[in-house]
């Protein structure tokens, strides 16, 4: 069995307590690795190492071109190890291998994007009324605590690590305790390309101790977190101690709106992809399908027909289109929501059960599940399930579609399907969501910002804004006529 250590102050170490945690393949329920299970003492050592490294300037004072060269080397090694990393990601998380391969490619490209961006001009000059030259420069925030979830273990890690390191920060990184394998591999790459001691630190362990200490520590200048909204609230409270800079990418209950004039088969195809990609374990999943009344019945019939044909199984098997849920506990949570839907009176038209056929019975597989005849107050309509569970709602016209779509505590993403371009843009402009798609779904680009409205979070990742999240803005004023100000008479 593989043994995974933490990376603190340039050394691979066990937890100070000696504690370990088994890492389980969700397709089989079998342990595949044993990871160090860090605690408060471990994360404090990591934070102190990151603080020393930042204050020394060993990384932040390097010219941007030199930092960029290191990040480009990381990208090259990720790309060279893509097949190995994808296989580990699938074993760790359960997603189909084809999805893992896309994630690894996107991760390499993310490092390349920020390596390129950091060498471009970022300052500003201002002409002001006095004989003063005013300017603005962007500097690294300092020590950054980065906390990521289990649904995209490597990719979301890179979405934070690449801009944080590009900007010159030092980091303390905490992967999900369920899926740390590819994070360990990434830090092995960091070591191999010569990232200085203390600049990048990896601490594994539970959020209640490791994550909490990162959020509370007065030595940490920024926390960037992706995960559930309840945990996001806890991080906000903890970060208040030293008024940390925070970025939060939280939950979603995203609407996918299909008008009667949409290309029918295209809309059906994307409706399936919106909810069942990564087994529905996506913050931006299109978990609420809004159908115009005139196409509702035909659309649901076709949707159910195709959902039943989705090939579900272990992600490393040829032809598999949907894998297991990440853990037994999460599977039980999703099954609980399905039972709630039944109890609330929703009509179950597809799936709804754990899959127990031969080869699936030891894993955490749940059927693609679809509910119709739902009402706005139902918990399956309002709460993030984070699994392969879709609720279908009807609307009469454009105004009602927008009202239903916006009737949510979340505002991460939304999709609109129609062949009427003017209608599509009208609707998108009225949707309270940070990421929107027209006649597509789930596209994410390194060049474009990612984040949401309302309880879906604070700040933006990716793009130029993703880099700005890891910088401070400093104003510099230079007096061009150096002489006494004569403010006082004597």
Tab-separated table of C-alpha atoms in Angstrom:
chain	number	residue	atom	x	y	z
A	1	UNK	CA	0.000	0.000	0.000
A	2	UNK	CA	1.225	3.508	-0.855
A	3	UNK	CA	2.175	5.714	2.105
A	4	UNK	CA	1.608	9.445	1.644
A	5	UNK	CA	3.585	11.998	3.657
A	6	UNK	CA	3.127	15.719	4.138
A	7	UNK	CA	5.545	18.268	2.683
A	8	UNK	CA	6.540	20.898	5.235
A	9	UNK	CA	9.484	23.312	5.026
A	10	UNK	CA	11.077	21.391	2.186
A	11	UNK	CA	10.876	17.936	3.797
A	12	UNK	CA	8.540	14.934	3.548
A	13	UNK	CA	7.240	14.204	7.045
A	14	UNK	CA	4.744	12.063	8.918
A	15	UNK	CA	2.138	13.598	11.193
A	16	UNK	CA	3.656	14.591	14.520
A	17	UNK	CA	1.079	12.375	16.246
A	18	UNK	CA	1.841	9.463	13.941
A	19	UNK	CA	-1.813	9.346	12.888
A	20	UNK	CA	-2.741	8.050	9.450
A	21	UNK	CA	-5.893	7.784	7.373
A	22	UNK	CA	-6.832	5.151	4.784
A	23	UNK	CA	-7.585	6.421	1.289
A	24	UNK	CA	-10.364	4.413	-0.355
A	25	UNK	CA	-11.119	3.706	-3.993
A	26	UNK	CA	-14.836	4.604	-4.218
A	27	UNK	CA	-15.400	2.149	-7.060
A	28	UNK	CA	-14.451	-0.846	-4.915
A	29	UNK	CA	-14.486	0.309	-1.296
A	30	UNK	CA	-10.895	-0.926	-0.966
A	31	UNK	CA	-8.090	1.030	0.681
A	32	UNK	CA	-5.443	2.033	-1.869
A	33	UNK	CA	-3.190	4.288	0.200
A	34	UNK	CA	-2.433	5.404	3.727
A	35	UNK	CA	-1.976	9.134	4.281
A	36	UNK	CA	-0.480	11.095	7.143
A	37	UNK	CA	-3.335	12.629	9.116
A	38	UNK	CA	-2.036	15.961	10.298
A	39	UNK	CA	-3.188	18.013	13.234
A	40	UNK	CA	-2.735	21.441	14.777
A	41	UNK	CA	0.994	21.012	15.471
A	42	UNK	CA	1.692	20.017	11.861
A	43	UNK	CA	-0.187	22.875	10.274
A	44	UNK	CA	1.417	25.378	12.644
A	45	UNK	CA	4.849	24.178	11.528
A	46	UNK	CA	3.791	24.600	7.914
A	47	UNK	CA	2.448	28.104	8.528
A	48	UNK	CA	5.632	29.136	10.331
A	49	UNK	CA	7.730	27.769	7.464
A	50	UNK	CA	5.647	29.684	4.922
A	51	UNK	CA	5.950	32.850	7.016
A	52	UNK	CA	9.732	32.588	7.226
A	53	UNK	CA	10.012	31.903	3.512
A	54	UNK	CA	7.832	34.852	2.584
A	55	UNK	CA	9.556	37.286	4.927
A	56	UNK	CA	12.955	36.209	3.579
A	57	UNK	CA	11.941	37.152	0.039
A	58	UNK	CA	13.377	33.914	-1.322
A	59	UNK	CA	10.425	33.605	-3.716
A	60	UNK	CA	8.618	36.960	-3.764
A	61	UNK	CA	11.772	38.886	-4.662
A	62	UNK	CA	12.542	36.681	-7.661
A	63	UNK	CA	11.900	38.448	-10.966
A	64	UNK	CA	8.566	37.391	-12.475
A	65	UNK	CA	10.329	35.757	-15.424
A	66	UNK	CA	12.204	33.436	-13.046
A	67	UNK	CA	9.029	32.463	-11.201
A	68	UNK	CA	7.368	31.904	-14.581
A	69	UNK	CA	10.156	29.553	-15.653
A	70	UNK	CA	9.534	27.386	-12.592
A	71	UNK	CA	5.799	27.254	-13.261
A	72	UNK	CA	6.393	26.313	-16.886
A	73	UNK	CA	8.595	23.457	-15.697
A	74	UNK	CA	5.761	22.287	-13.441
A	75	UNK	CA	3.384	22.355	-16.415
A	76	UNK	CA	5.784	20.282	-18.514
A	77	UNK	CA	6.088	17.632	-15.809
A	78	UNK	CA	2.330	17.483	-15.315
A	79	UNK	CA	1.887	16.933	-19.010
A	80	UNK	CA	4.596	14.275	-19.118
A	81	UNK	CA	2.925	12.409	-16.229
A	82	UNK	CA	-0.642	12.881	-17.470
A	83	UNK	CA	-1.570	9.221	-17.830
A	84	UNK	CA	-0.175	8.275	-14.403
A	85	UNK	CA	-1.836	11.235	-12.707
A	86	UNK	CA	-5.172	10.621	-14.427
A	87	UNK	CA	-5.155	6.978	-13.321
A	88	UNK	CA	-4.443	8.048	-9.728
A	89	UNK	CA	-7.165	10.709	-9.860
A	90	UNK	CA	-9.707	8.168	-11.063
A	91	UNK	CA	-8.651	5.681	-8.377
A	92	UNK	CA	-8.841	8.376	-5.703
A	93	UNK	CA	-12.007	10.202	-6.758
A	94	UNK	CA	-13.883	7.682	-8.938
A	95	UNK	CA	-14.495	9.835	-12.008
A	96	UNK	CA	-14.129	8.269	-15.466
A	97	UNK	CA	-10.609	8.261	-16.821
A	98	UNK	CA	-11.574	10.498	-19.746
A	99	UNK	CA	-12.618	13.216	-17.264
A	100	UNK	CA	-9.396	12.841	-15.275
A	101	UNK	CA	-7.295	13.212	-18.419
A	102	UNK	CA	-9.073	16.482	-19.222
A	103	UNK	CA	-8.448	17.713	-15.668
A	104	UNK	CA	-4.706	17.030	-15.889
A	105	UNK	CA	-4.442	18.822	-19.246
A	106	UNK	CA	-6.349	21.814	-17.854
A	107	UNK	CA	-4.083	21.880	-14.793
A	108	UNK	CA	-0.938	22.022	-16.941
A	109	UNK	CA	-2.437	24.796	-19.045
A	110	UNK	CA	-3.376	26.739	-15.912
A	111	UNK	CA	0.263	26.839	-14.817
A	112	UNK	CA	1.227	27.990	-18.301
A	113	UNK	CA	-1.444	30.699	-18.307
A	114	UNK	CA	-0.261	32.254	-15.040
A	115	UNK	CA	3.389	31.847	-15.986
A	116	UNK	CA	2.611	33.995	-19.019
A	117	UNK	CA	0.403	36.469	-17.195
A	118	UNK	CA	2.847	37.267	-14.391
A	119	UNK	CA	5.424	38.613	-16.851
A	120	UNK	CA	3.008	41.137	-18.339
A	121	UNK	CA	2.629	44.779	-17.114
A	122	UNK	CA	0.432	45.104	-14.018
A	123	UNK	CA	1.070	48.611	-12.662
A	124	UNK	CA	-0.613	51.927	-13.360
A	125	UNK	CA	0.551	55.556	-13.523
A	126	UNK	CA	-1.671	58.545	-12.666
A	127	UNK	CA	-1.333	62.231	-13.532
A	128	UNK	CA	-2.598	64.209	-10.541
A	129	UNK	CA	-3.112	67.895	-9.739
A	130	UNK	CA	0.059	68.328	-7.629
A	131	UNK	CA	3.609	68.045	-8.963
A	132	UNK	CA	3.494	64.416	-7.927
A	133	UNK	CA	3.747	61.246	-9.933
A	134	UNK	CA	1.274	58.716	-8.531
A	135	UNK	CA	1.543	55.047	-9.346
A	136	UNK	CA	0.144	51.714	-8.295
A	137	UNK	CA	2.027	48.442	-7.994
A	138	UNK	CA	0.749	44.954	-7.213
A	139	UNK	CA	2.519	42.937	-4.543
A	140	UNK	CA	2.000	39.427	-3.165
A	141	UNK	CA	-0.419	39.108	-0.252
A	142	UNK	CA	1.965	36.991	1.839
A	143	UNK	CA	1.194	33.601	3.354
A	144	UNK	CA	-1.837	32.027	1.656
A	145	UNK	CA	-3.863	29.160	3.076
A	146	UNK	CA	-5.437	27.153	0.253
A	147	UNK	CA	-8.183	24.638	1.036
A	148	UNK	CA	-9.749	22.537	-1.712
A	149	UNK	CA	-12.515	19.900	-2.046
A	150	UNK	CA	-12.530	16.329	-3.314
A	151	UNK	CA	-14.504	16.643	-6.554
A	152	UNK	CA	-11.633	17.999	-8.680
A	153	UNK	CA	-8.674	17.170	-6.440
A	154	UNK	CA	-5.830	18.269	-8.711
A	155	UNK	CA	-7.529	20.810	-10.952
A	156	UNK	CA	-8.996	23.032	-8.224
A	157	UNK	CA	-5.694	22.757	-6.349
A	158	UNK	CA	-3.940	24.188	-9.397
A	159	UNK	CA	-6.584	26.903	-9.844
A	160	UNK	CA	-5.315	28.261	-6.513
A	161	UNK	CA	-1.662	27.227	-6.426
A	162	UNK	CA	-0.751	28.554	-9.881
A	163	UNK	CA	-1.836	32.187	-9.344
A	164	UNK	CA	-0.734	32.239	-5.698
A	165	UNK	CA	2.800	31.117	-6.568
A	166	UNK	CA	2.933	33.217	-9.737
A	167	UNK	CA	2.214	36.335	-7.691
A	168	UNK	CA	5.108	35.563	-5.314
A	169	UNK	CA	3.222	34.255	-2.302
A	170	UNK	CA	4.086	31.329	-0.074
A	171	UNK	CA	1.389	28.727	0.534
A	172	UNK	CA	0.030	26.221	3.004
A	173	UNK	CA	-2.105	23.829	1.010
A	174	UNK	CA	-4.727	21.463	2.413
A	175	UNK	CA	-6.295	18.897	0.083
A	176	UNK	CA	-9.449	17.024	0.989
A	177	UNK	CA	-8.666	14.226	3.410
A	178	UNK	CA	-10.560	11.914	1.010
A	179	UNK	CA	-8.509	12.604	-2.134
A	180	UNK	CA	-4.909	13.690	-1.402
A	181	UNK	CA	-3.025	11.405	-3.791
A	182	UNK	CA	-2.510	13.687	-6.787
A	183	UNK	CA	-1.737	16.639	-4.495
A	184	UNK	CA	1.197	14.650	-3.117
A	185	UNK	CA	2.354	13.950	-6.673
A	186	UNK	CA	2.089	17.658	-7.502
A	187	UNK	CA	4.260	18.591	-4.526
A	188	UNK	CA	6.801	16.000	-5.629
A	189	UNK	CA	6.921	17.945	-8.892
A	190	UNK	CA	7.325	21.215	-6.959
A	191	UNK	CA	10.329	19.714	-5.166
A	192	UNK	CA	11.832	18.434	-8.416
A	193	UNK	CA	11.701	21.842	-10.155
A	194	UNK	CA	13.368	23.615	-7.246
A	195	UNK	CA	10.639	25.640	-5.552
A	196	UNK	CA	12.523	26.946	-2.492
A	197	UNK	CA	12.174	25.477	0.983
A	198	UNK	CA	9.097	26.713	2.840
A	199	UNK	CA	7.455	28.323	-0.195
A	200	UNK	CA	4.994	25.478	-0.844
A	201	UNK	CA	3.749	23.359	2.061
A	202	UNK	CA	1.305	20.446	1.982
A	203	UNK	CA	-0.636	19.474	5.112
A	204	UNK	CA	-3.151	16.637	5.080
A	205	UNK	CA	-5.831	16.219	7.714
A	206	UNK	CA	-9.405	17.052	8.681
A	207	UNK	CA	-10.909	20.446	8.050
A	208	UNK	CA	-12.013	20.813	11.661
A	209	UNK	CA	-8.382	20.982	12.804
A	210	UNK	CA	-6.070	21.680	9.855
A	211	UNK	CA	-8.494	23.928	7.967
A	212	UNK	CA	-9.597	25.715	11.119
A	213	UNK	CA	-6.017	26.511	12.129
A	214	UNK	CA	-5.258	27.891	8.671
A	215	UNK	CA	-8.317	30.142	8.885
A	216	UNK	CA	-7.575	31.314	12.441
A	217	UNK	CA	-3.813	31.801	12.334
A	218	UNK	CA	-2.548	35.348	12.644
A	219	UNK	CA	0.468	34.386	10.514
A	220	UNK	CA	-1.739	33.644	7.494
A	221	UNK	CA	-2.589	36.664	5.344
A	222	UNK	CA	-5.155	35.094	3.017
A	223	UNK	CA	-7.435	32.081	2.846
A	224	UNK	CA	-8.818	30.773	-0.429
A	225	UNK	CA	-11.422	28.041	0.027
A	226	UNK	CA	-13.560	25.975	-2.323
A	227	UNK	CA	-16.255	23.786	-0.782
A	228	UNK	CA	-19.601	23.846	0.981
A	229	UNK	CA	-21.383	27.019	2.034
A	230	UNK	CA	-21.608	25.985	5.706
A	231	UNK	CA	-17.833	25.531	5.874
A	232	UNK	CA	-17.397	28.843	4.060
A	233	UNK	CA	-19.296	30.587	6.839
A	234	UNK	CA	-17.025	28.974	9.439
A	235	UNK	CA	-13.946	30.176	7.566
A	236	UNK	CA	-15.316	33.725	7.415
A	237	UNK	CA	-15.817	33.723	11.174
A	238	UNK	CA	-12.370	32.284	11.860
A	239	UNK	CA	-10.651	34.651	9.420
A	240	UNK	CA	-12.105	37.670	11.230
A	241	UNK	CA	-9.423	37.339	13.925
A	242	UNK	CA	-6.790	39.174	11.866
A	243	UNK	CA	-9.156	40.455	9.153
A	244	UNK	CA	-7.798	38.075	6.540
A	245	UNK	CA	-8.234	38.536	2.852
A	246	UNK	CA	-10.601	35.706	1.866
A	247	UNK	CA	-11.850	34.110	-1.341
A	248	UNK	CA	-14.732	31.647	-1.166
A	249	UNK	CA	-16.096	29.498	-4.006
A	250	UNK	CA	-19.063	27.751	-2.449
A	251	UNK	CA	-22.172	25.787	-3.347
A	252	UNK	CA	-24.708	26.048	-6.099
A	253	UNK	CA	-28.161	24.979	-7.231
A	254	UNK	CA	-27.783	26.078	-10.788
A	255	UNK	CA	-30.698	26.429	-13.215
A	256	UNK	CA	-30.534	25.179	-16.785
A	257	UNK	CA	-33.322	26.887	-18.786
A	258	UNK	CA	-34.607	25.305	-21.998
A	259	UNK	CA	-37.019	27.246	-24.209
A	260	UNK	CA	-39.307	25.564	-26.733
A	261	UNK	CA	-37.301	26.919	-29.678
A	262	UNK	CA	-34.035	25.325	-28.495
A	263	UNK	CA	-32.342	22.703	-30.624
A	264	UNK	CA	-34.039	19.730	-28.986
A	265	UNK	CA	-31.359	17.025	-29.102
A	266	UNK	CA	-28.602	19.498	-28.249
A	267	UNK	CA	-30.530	20.691	-25.194
A	268	UNK	CA	-31.203	17.115	-24.055
A	269	UNK	CA	-27.542	16.228	-24.479
A	270	UNK	CA	-26.378	19.185	-22.420
A	271	UNK	CA	-29.063	18.657	-19.774
A	272	UNK	CA	-27.579	15.190	-19.159
A	273	UNK	CA	-24.021	16.539	-19.162
A	274	UNK	CA	-24.950	19.427	-16.849
A	275	UNK	CA	-26.066	17.129	-14.029
A	276	UNK	CA	-24.402	13.748	-14.552
A	277	UNK	CA	-20.822	14.804	-15.380
A	278	UNK	CA	-18.575	13.768	-12.472
A	279	UNK	CA	-21.662	11.999	-11.037
A	280	UNK	CA	-23.231	15.376	-10.274
A	281	UNK	CA	-20.424	16.238	-7.860
A	282	UNK	CA	-19.859	19.670	-9.387
A	283	UNK	CA	-20.516	23.002	-7.686
A	284	UNK	CA	-21.894	24.410	-10.951
A	285	UNK	CA	-23.977	21.348	-11.862
A	286	UNK	CA	-27.209	22.098	-13.707
A	287	UNK	CA	-29.246	20.450	-10.946
A	288	UNK	CA	-32.452	22.388	-11.707
A	289	UNK	CA	-33.774	21.860	-15.238
A	290	UNK	CA	-36.354	24.493	-16.218
A	291	UNK	CA	-38.466	23.474	-19.213
A	292	UNK	CA	-40.997	25.554	-21.126
A	293	UNK	CA	-44.403	23.890	-20.648
A	294	UNK	CA	-44.950	23.132	-24.334
A	295	UNK	CA	-41.905	20.814	-24.499
A	296	UNK	CA	-41.902	19.464	-20.938
A	297	UNK	CA	-43.377	16.010	-21.465
A	298	UNK	CA	-41.483	15.192	-24.660
A	299	UNK	CA	-38.237	16.496	-23.204
A	300	UNK	CA	-38.555	14.515	-19.962
A	301	UNK	CA	-39.398	11.350	-21.894
A	302	UNK	CA	-36.262	11.704	-24.027
A	303	UNK	CA	-34.136	12.698	-21.036
A	304	UNK	CA	-35.174	9.613	-19.053
A	305	UNK	CA	-34.636	7.377	-22.065
A	306	UNK	CA	-31.052	8.574	-22.425
A	307	UNK	CA	-30.288	8.749	-18.690
A	308	UNK	CA	-31.085	5.044	-18.377
A	309	UNK	CA	-28.453	4.311	-21.023
A	310	UNK	CA	-25.590	6.069	-19.218
A	311	UNK	CA	-22.831	3.509	-18.703
A	312	UNK	CA	-21.990	3.557	-15.007
A	313	UNK	CA	-19.062	1.710	-13.485
A	314	UNK	CA	-15.466	1.957	-12.230
A	315	UNK	CA	-13.865	4.968	-13.856
A	316	UNK	CA	-10.847	3.051	-15.095
A	317	UNK	CA	-12.937	0.694	-17.228
A	318	UNK	CA	-13.261	1.257	-20.967
A	319	UNK	CA	-16.459	3.018	-22.032
A	320	UNK	CA	-17.608	4.073	-18.552
A	321	UNK	CA	-19.471	7.407	-18.636
A	322	UNK	CA	-20.302	7.908	-14.959
A	323	UNK	CA	-18.395	6.719	-11.908
A	324	UNK	CA	-19.221	6.281	-8.220
A	325	UNK	CA	-19.740	8.928	-5.580
A	326	UNK	CA	-16.616	9.798	-3.657
A	327	UNK	CA	-17.340	8.010	-0.364
A	328	UNK	CA	-19.840	5.835	1.419
A	329	UNK	CA	-20.848	8.744	3.663
A	330	UNK	CA	-21.517	10.984	0.681
A	331	UNK	CA	-23.492	8.224	-1.051
A	332	UNK	CA	-25.696	7.906	2.028
A	333	UNK	CA	-26.262	11.671	2.017
A	334	UNK	CA	-27.358	11.605	-1.639
A	335	UNK	CA	-29.652	8.616	-1.041
A	336	UNK	CA	-31.157	10.480	1.909
A	337	UNK	CA	-32.032	13.404	-0.363
A	338	UNK	CA	-33.621	11.024	-2.865
A	339	UNK	CA	-35.776	9.601	-0.090
A	340	UNK	CA	-36.667	13.149	1.005
A	341	UNK	CA	-37.824	13.850	-2.547
A	342	UNK	CA	-40.157	10.866	-2.403
A	343	UNK	CA	-41.492	11.941	0.985
A	344	UNK	CA	-42.023	15.521	-0.198
A	345	UNK	CA	-44.239	14.270	-3.031
A	346	UNK	CA	-41.977	14.720	-6.045
A	347	UNK	CA	-42.452	12.231	-8.876
A	348	UNK	CA	-39.459	9.934	-9.374
A	349	UNK	CA	-39.227	9.203	-13.109
A	350	UNK	CA	-35.706	7.775	-13.300
A	351	UNK	CA	-33.268	6.003	-11.002
A	352	UNK	CA	-33.414	6.662	-7.288
A	353	UNK	CA	-31.401	3.734	-5.909
A	354	UNK	CA	-27.936	2.537	-5.098
A	355	UNK	CA	-26.527	0.357	-7.869
A	356	UNK	CA	-25.725	-3.153	-6.631
A	357	UNK	CA	-25.187	-5.202	-9.791
A	358	UNK	CA	-22.145	-7.466	-9.930
A	359	UNK	CA	-19.022	-5.321	-10.085
A	360	UNK	CA	-20.786	-2.320	-8.564
A	361	UNK	CA	-21.971	-3.770	-5.257
A	362	UNK	CA	-18.848	-2.867	-3.258
A	363	UNK	CA	-18.602	0.676	-4.643
A	364	UNK	CA	-20.601	3.835	-4.002
A	365	UNK	CA	-22.724	3.959	-7.145
A	366	UNK	CA	-26.080	5.754	-7.391
A	367	UNK	CA	-28.325	5.629	-10.449
A	368	UNK	CA	-28.865	8.763	-12.552
A	369	UNK	CA	-31.965	10.147	-10.841
A	370	UNK	CA	-34.644	12.537	-12.131
A	371	UNK	CA	-37.618	14.073	-10.275
A	372	UNK	CA	-40.555	15.921	-11.842
A	373	UNK	CA	-43.676	17.529	-10.333
A	374	UNK	CA	-41.575	19.400	-7.789
A	375	UNK	CA	-42.549	22.549	-5.890
A	376	UNK	CA	-40.294	25.476	-4.962
A	377	UNK	CA	-40.240	24.780	-1.219
A	378	UNK	CA	-39.030	21.181	-1.522
A	379	UNK	CA	-35.592	20.560	-0.060
A	380	UNK	CA	-34.490	18.710	-3.203
A	381	UNK	CA	-35.211	21.930	-5.109
A	382	UNK	CA	-33.572	24.328	-2.656
A	383	UNK	CA	-30.557	22.476	-1.242
A	384	UNK	CA	-27.359	21.394	-2.949
A	385	UNK	CA	-27.368	17.589	-3.185
A	386	UNK	CA	-24.009	17.233	-4.980
A	387	UNK	CA	-24.902	14.011	-6.697
A	388	UNK	CA	-26.598	12.614	-9.835
A	389	UNK	CA	-30.027	13.996	-8.899
A	390	UNK	CA	-31.957	16.318	-11.217
A	391	UNK	CA	-35.173	18.212	-10.458
A	392	UNK	CA	-37.340	19.376	-13.374
A	393	UNK	CA	-39.446	22.550	-13.146
A	394	UNK	CA	-41.902	24.075	-15.649
A	395	UNK	CA	-42.305	27.670	-16.783
A	396	UNK	CA	-44.839	29.470	-19.006
A	397	UNK	CA	-42.814	32.387	-20.332
A	398	UNK	CA	-39.555	34.278	-20.118
A	399	UNK	CA	-40.460	36.225	-16.978
A	400	UNK	CA	-41.461	33.101	-15.085
A	401	UNK	CA	-38.289	31.326	-16.185
A	402	UNK	CA	-36.163	34.115	-14.741
A	403	UNK	CA	-38.186	34.227	-11.516
A	404	UNK	CA	-37.843	30.485	-10.938
A	405	UNK	CA	-34.160	30.517	-11.860
A	406	UNK	CA	-33.372	33.310	-9.409
A	407	UNK	CA	-35.425	31.760	-6.597
A	408	UNK	CA	-32.376	30.319	-4.866
A	409	UNK	CA	-29.945	31.184	-2.088
A	410	UNK	CA	-27.182	30.400	-4.566
A	411	UNK	CA	-25.967	32.169	-7.676
A	412	UNK	CA	-23.003	30.300	-9.068
A	413	UNK	CA	-24.004	29.324	-12.604
A	414	UNK	CA	-26.881	29.127	-15.092
A	415	UNK	CA	-27.530	27.913	-18.617
A	416	UNK	CA	-29.955	29.070	-21.313
A	417	UNK	CA	-30.905	27.069	-24.409
A	418	UNK	CA	-32.703	28.840	-27.263
A	419	UNK	CA	-32.127	29.630	-30.930
A	420	UNK	CA	-33.249	33.238	-30.318
A	421	UNK	CA	-30.042	35.158	-29.610
A	422	UNK	CA	-31.800	38.283	-28.357
A	423	UNK	CA	-33.901	36.246	-25.928
A	424	UNK	CA	-30.840	34.396	-24.688
A	425	UNK	CA	-29.000	37.611	-23.901
A	426	UNK	CA	-32.078	39.209	-22.278
A	427	UNK	CA	-32.462	36.237	-19.972
A	428	UNK	CA	-28.768	35.925	-19.123
A	429	UNK	CA	-28.601	39.601	-18.166
A	430	UNK	CA	-31.427	39.063	-15.669
A	431	UNK	CA	-29.990	35.931	-14.066
A	432	UNK	CA	-28.287	36.388	-10.696
A	433	UNK	CA	-25.375	34.099	-11.405
A	434	UNK	CA	-21.653	34.629	-11.854
A	435	UNK	CA	-21.100	32.093	-14.651
A	436	UNK	CA	-23.595	31.752	-17.489
A	437	UNK	CA	-23.745	29.691	-20.650
A	438	UNK	CA	-25.850	29.991	-23.798
A	439	UNK	CA	-26.444	26.730	-25.692
A	440	UNK	CA	-23.662	25.003	-23.743
A	441	UNK	CA	-22.853	24.076	-20.142
A	442	UNK	CA	-19.885	23.520	-17.808
A	443	UNK	CA	-17.264	25.300	-19.929
A	444	UNK	CA	-14.476	26.689	-17.740
A	445	UNK	CA	-11.474	28.559	-19.084
A	446	UNK	CA	-8.221	29.628	-17.466
A	447	UNK	CA	-8.638	33.009	-19.145
A	448	UNK	CA	-12.100	33.811	-17.719
A	449	UNK	CA	-13.154	34.503	-14.097
A	450	UNK	CA	-14.953	31.829	-12.072
A	451	UNK	CA	-17.219	32.561	-9.109
A	452	UNK	CA	-20.753	33.338	-8.076
A	453	UNK	CA	-23.320	35.653	-6.553
A	454	UNK	CA	-25.176	35.401	-3.249
A	455	UNK	CA	-24.227	32.415	-1.066
A	456	UNK	CA	-22.114	30.910	-3.825
A	457	UNK	CA	-19.110	32.832	-2.610
A	458	UNK	CA	-16.846	35.872	-2.547
A	459	UNK	CA	-14.208	36.781	-5.109
A	460	UNK	CA	-13.221	35.179	-8.390
A	461	UNK	CA	-10.773	32.527	-9.470
A	462	UNK	CA	-9.058	32.145	-12.854
A	463	UNK	CA	-8.308	34.843	-15.385
A	464	UNK	CA	-6.662	38.124	-14.470
A	465	UNK	CA	-9.009	38.441	-11.487
A	466	UNK	CA	-7.728	35.126	-10.211
A	467	UNK	CA	-4.239	36.610	-10.064
A	468	UNK	CA	-5.520	39.806	-8.441
A	469	UNK	CA	-7.046	37.723	-5.628
A	470	UNK	CA	-3.485	36.890	-4.555
A	471	UNK	CA	-2.066	40.412	-4.689
A	472	UNK	CA	-2.235	43.601	-2.667
A	473	UNK	CA	-2.473	47.027	-4.307
A	474	UNK	CA	0.078	49.597	-3.153
A	475	UNK	CA	-0.086	53.294	-4.012
A	476	UNK	CA	3.257	55.106	-4.435
A	477	UNK	CA	3.483	58.934	-4.683
A	478	UNK	CA	6.708	60.635	-5.794
A	479	UNK	CA	7.171	64.363	-5.172
A	480	UNK	CA	8.689	65.939	-8.296
A	481	UNK	CA	9.449	69.317	-6.635
A	482	UNK	CA	11.366	68.564	-3.461
A	483	UNK	CA	11.191	71.676	-1.239
A	484	UNK	CA	9.786	72.651	2.185
A	485	UNK	CA	6.009	72.582	2.358
A	486	UNK	CA	5.923	75.663	4.708
A	487	UNK	CA	2.790	74.382	6.437
A	488	UNK	CA	3.883	75.786	9.807
A	489	UNK	CA	4.889	79.390	10.417
A	490	UNK	CA	7.967	78.588	12.517
